[in-house]
Amino acid sequence: MCGITGWISYDNDLTTRRTALEAMTATMACRGPDAAGLWLGTHAAFGHRRLAVIDIDGGKQPMTVEHDGRTVLVTTYSGEVYNYRELRAELTQLGHTFRTHSDTEVVLHAYLQWGEACAERLNGMYAFALWDPSTEQLFLIRDRMGIKPLYYHPTPDGVLFGSEPKAILAHPSVRPTVDAEGLAELITFTKTPGHAVYQGMYEVRPGHVVRVGRGGVTVKRYWALEAREHTDGLDATVAHIRDLLDDIVARQLIADVPLCTLLSGGLDSSAITALSAKALAAAGSGPVRSFAVDFTGYTENFRPDDLRGTPDGPYAHALAEHVGSDHRDIVLDTADLMDPGHRSAVLAARDLPNGFGDGDTSLYLLFKAVRERSTVALSGESADEVFGGYRWFHDPESVHADTFPWIAAGLSGRFAGGNATREALLDQALLGKLDLRGYQDGRYREALAEVPYLDSDTGLQRRMREISYLHLTRFVQILLDRKDRASMAVGLEVRVPFCDHRLVDYVFNTPWSMKTFDGREKSLLRAATRDVLPDQVADRVKSPYPSTQDPRYNEALRAGLKDLAADRDAPVRPLLDSRAVAEATAGGAVGDIRPGAELVLGMNEWLRTSGTTLEL
């Protein structure tokens, strides 16, 4: 995994602009701690920071293809193509020769053979740029599910691009500005595809190619979810899902560096860990290494709530013992979560204060500890979106609400460990201008208009196809972006087997009645993997990523909010409802301030350190 950036300028000679490219590339050092590289041409300049995972010696970038002493193609590439060996063999038969063993070189030759349609042949997580000197065209290509991020900023004579906004913002001509729509996008849980919050900046949409030429920028979709008739019976469906999972996990265990799994003790991560253990044992290279996050005293003092009914620890340990993994718990305390340095590192990683509070900090610290022992980790992320695991999938009120179901379920507050709204401490006049409800509604209508249907989709089946589509194209993007930023901030590559497009497409078209055939959430996944899991794990009720229950954390947030309220120079101050803040920080106050406090404390630090201007 790596960090990429670049600059296309048809009116300038970029061979003289090395300093600007170096500054942009330097912002990606966290994503690629192993090596740095630059390539400068007259109208194209690429930067690359490398995390070496496959072909340690031969995979240096930016990478070129030369012919008769001239450069015919250049790439700066981030990600993994899991079918690169098959593609390499096919391309070799077609006459291509290779000088490395990297998947990057396979992508270059795939473009030379098939043009931009090469993206349709790739299986993996990737975001890369290709510069074709013969046509003077740039291609920005992102994987089907949007696992790897990629942003771009059109300019009067070309474009700037990067794995993260910070790479683009490092260019001397770009100033970070956020307008009312951008702020609404930041606050709400909508994750509009293509929206980058910052003015003038865009995200390459999952499954899309952005082409840049002298005539401007054009966008083309190469993959999307489609509605198809599901003709397999239940047994055949379960068997096919298992076959897919076995193949996916085996492919994603390929690495030339230490590898592990992230294990929470839930069905998703346990299935990935168990299948990994099985595959590694078959290859004679086990045991699997696994890691879990925990909090000091969490299991002993756990209190069930409406999201989390059980602590993770006992289930993670049961699975680790069952498969014989080399397991470690990463135990955090409140001081770790409130440490200003850790919270600043998370904000720097995410570029925006749109996170999940202690959930982001604990994830960052987990990944930081894992990185000391492994370079690649497999995660159970996205199984809930694919198989229908969240509780609101099974709550009629949330399902039939005329909005995003996670918003109907009140999750925007509970993600931060509470039940209040994120906007609870913001000025009412500001909220009126932002019209968050109207913004959410507009994005919801846009999403619904994209949903593919079959003529046979009626009643609950039709609605559940919509619910699945909303999660696979919107909600999952929130979580994938969070995981990518937290992991790449410490140079850890996280792979997400449940995002393999073959599995996503197949399960998307499986009837809802089959997805819930045993009256439970994720029925198909449970049936497909039960044989490798202990019963207590296979039968465990869904429990989201843990959030600390230590009351000292809330107290620390309240103290931070009180300090902010007393700081007349705090940049977020004009955005706050002073009365709400006073009530939240008054002596003896016991109300739930966690979601709102996390947001405004993060916004204050963001505005103070990023130089961002709000144009509201």
PDB file of N, CA, C and O in Angstrom, residues 169 176-178 198 606-607 609-614:
ATOM      1  N   LEU A 169      -3.771  19.836  -1.014  1.00  0.00           N
ATOM      2  CA  LEU A 169      -3.708  21.091  -0.254  1.00  0.00           C
ATOM      3  C   LEU A 169      -2.281  21.582  -0.064  1.00  0.00           C
ATOM      4  O   LEU A 169      -2.062  22.758   0.264  1.00  0.00           O
ATOM      5  N   PRO A 176      -7.358  25.732   1.450  1.00  0.00           N
ATOM      6  CA  PRO A 176      -8.461  24.927   1.993  1.00  0.00           C
ATOM      7  C   PRO A 176      -9.668  25.790   2.346  1.00  0.00           C
ATOM      8  O   PRO A 176      -9.589  26.636   3.241  1.00  0.00           O
ATOM      9  N   THR A 177     -10.751  25.576   1.617  1.00  0.00           N
ATOM     10  CA  THR A 177     -11.976  26.341   1.841  1.00  0.00           C
ATOM     11  C   THR A 177     -13.154  25.374   1.887  1.00  0.00           C
ATOM     12  O   THR A 177     -13.241  24.446   1.079  1.00  0.00           O
ATOM     13  N   VAL A 178     -14.054  25.604   2.821  1.00  0.00           N
ATOM     14  CA  VAL A 178     -15.251  24.774   2.965  1.00  0.00           C
ATOM     15  C   VAL A 178     -16.468  25.686   2.983  1.00  0.00           C
ATOM     16  O   VAL A 178     -16.525  26.634   3.772  1.00  0.00           O
ATOM     17  N   TYR A 198     -13.961  19.831   0.678  1.00  0.00           N
ATOM     18  CA  TYR A 198     -13.225  21.050   0.315  1.00  0.00           C
ATOM     19  C   TYR A 198     -13.684  21.562  -1.051  1.00  0.00           C
ATOM     20  O   TYR A 198     -13.876  20.790  -2.001  1.00  0.00           O
ATOM     21  N   TRP A 606      -9.152  21.393  14.042  1.00  0.00           N
ATOM     22  CA  TRP A 606      -9.042  21.434  12.573  1.00  0.00           C
ATOM     23  C   TRP A 606      -8.900  22.865  12.072  1.00  0.00           C
ATOM     24  O   TRP A 606      -7.995  23.170  11.287  1.00  0.00           O
ATOM     25  N   LEU A 607      -9.773  23.746  12.525  1.00  0.00           N
ATOM     26  CA  LEU A 607      -9.708  25.136  12.083  1.00  0.00           C
ATOM     27  C   LEU A 607      -8.434  25.823  12.573  1.00  0.00           C
ATOM     28  O   LEU A 607      -7.862  26.675  11.881  1.00  0.00           O
ATOM     29  N   THR A 609      -5.455  24.386  13.100  1.00  0.00           N
ATOM     30  CA  THR A 609      -4.194  23.860  12.559  1.00  0.00           C
ATOM     31  C   THR A 609      -4.143  23.758  11.036  1.00  0.00           C
ATOM     32  O   THR A 609      -3.058  23.708  10.465  1.00  0.00           O
ATOM     33  N   SER A 610      -5.293  23.715  10.374  1.00  0.00           N
ATOM     34  CA  SER A 610      -5.294  23.439   8.932  1.00  0.00           C
ATOM     35  C   SER A 610      -5.304  24.686   8.060  1.00  0.00           C
ATOM     36  O   SER A 610      -5.061  24.601   6.855  1.00  0.00           O
ATOM     37  N   GLY A 611      -5.637  25.828   8.656  1.00  0.00           N
ATOM     38  CA  GLY A 611      -5.750  27.034   7.854  1.00  0.00           C
ATOM     39  C   GLY A 611      -6.995  27.083   6.997  1.00  0.00           C
ATOM     40  O   GLY A 611      -7.112  27.912   6.088  1.00  0.00           O
ATOM     41  N   THR A 612      -7.961  26.232   7.302  1.00  0.00           N
ATOM     42  CA  THR A 612      -9.190  26.168   6.513  1.00  0.00           C
ATOM     43  C   THR A 612     -10.049  27.406   6.731  1.00  0.00           C
ATOM     44  O   THR A 612     -10.228  27.864   7.867  1.00  0.00           O
ATOM     45  N   THR A 613     -10.594  27.928   5.654  1.00  0.00           N
ATOM     46  CA  THR A 613     -11.524  29.052   5.703  1.00  0.00           C
ATOM     47  C   THR A 613     -12.941  28.543   5.476  1.00  0.00           C
ATOM     48  O   THR A 613     -13.188  27.779   4.540  1.00  0.00           O
ATOM     49  N   LEU A 614     -13.869  28.945   6.329  1.00  0.00           N
ATOM     50  CA  LEU A 614     -15.280  28.601   6.146  1.00  0.00           C
ATOM     51  C   LEU A 614     -15.974  29.748   5.423  1.00  0.00           C
ATOM     52  O   LEU A 614     -15.936  30.889   5.878  1.00  0.00           O
TER      53      LEU A 614
END
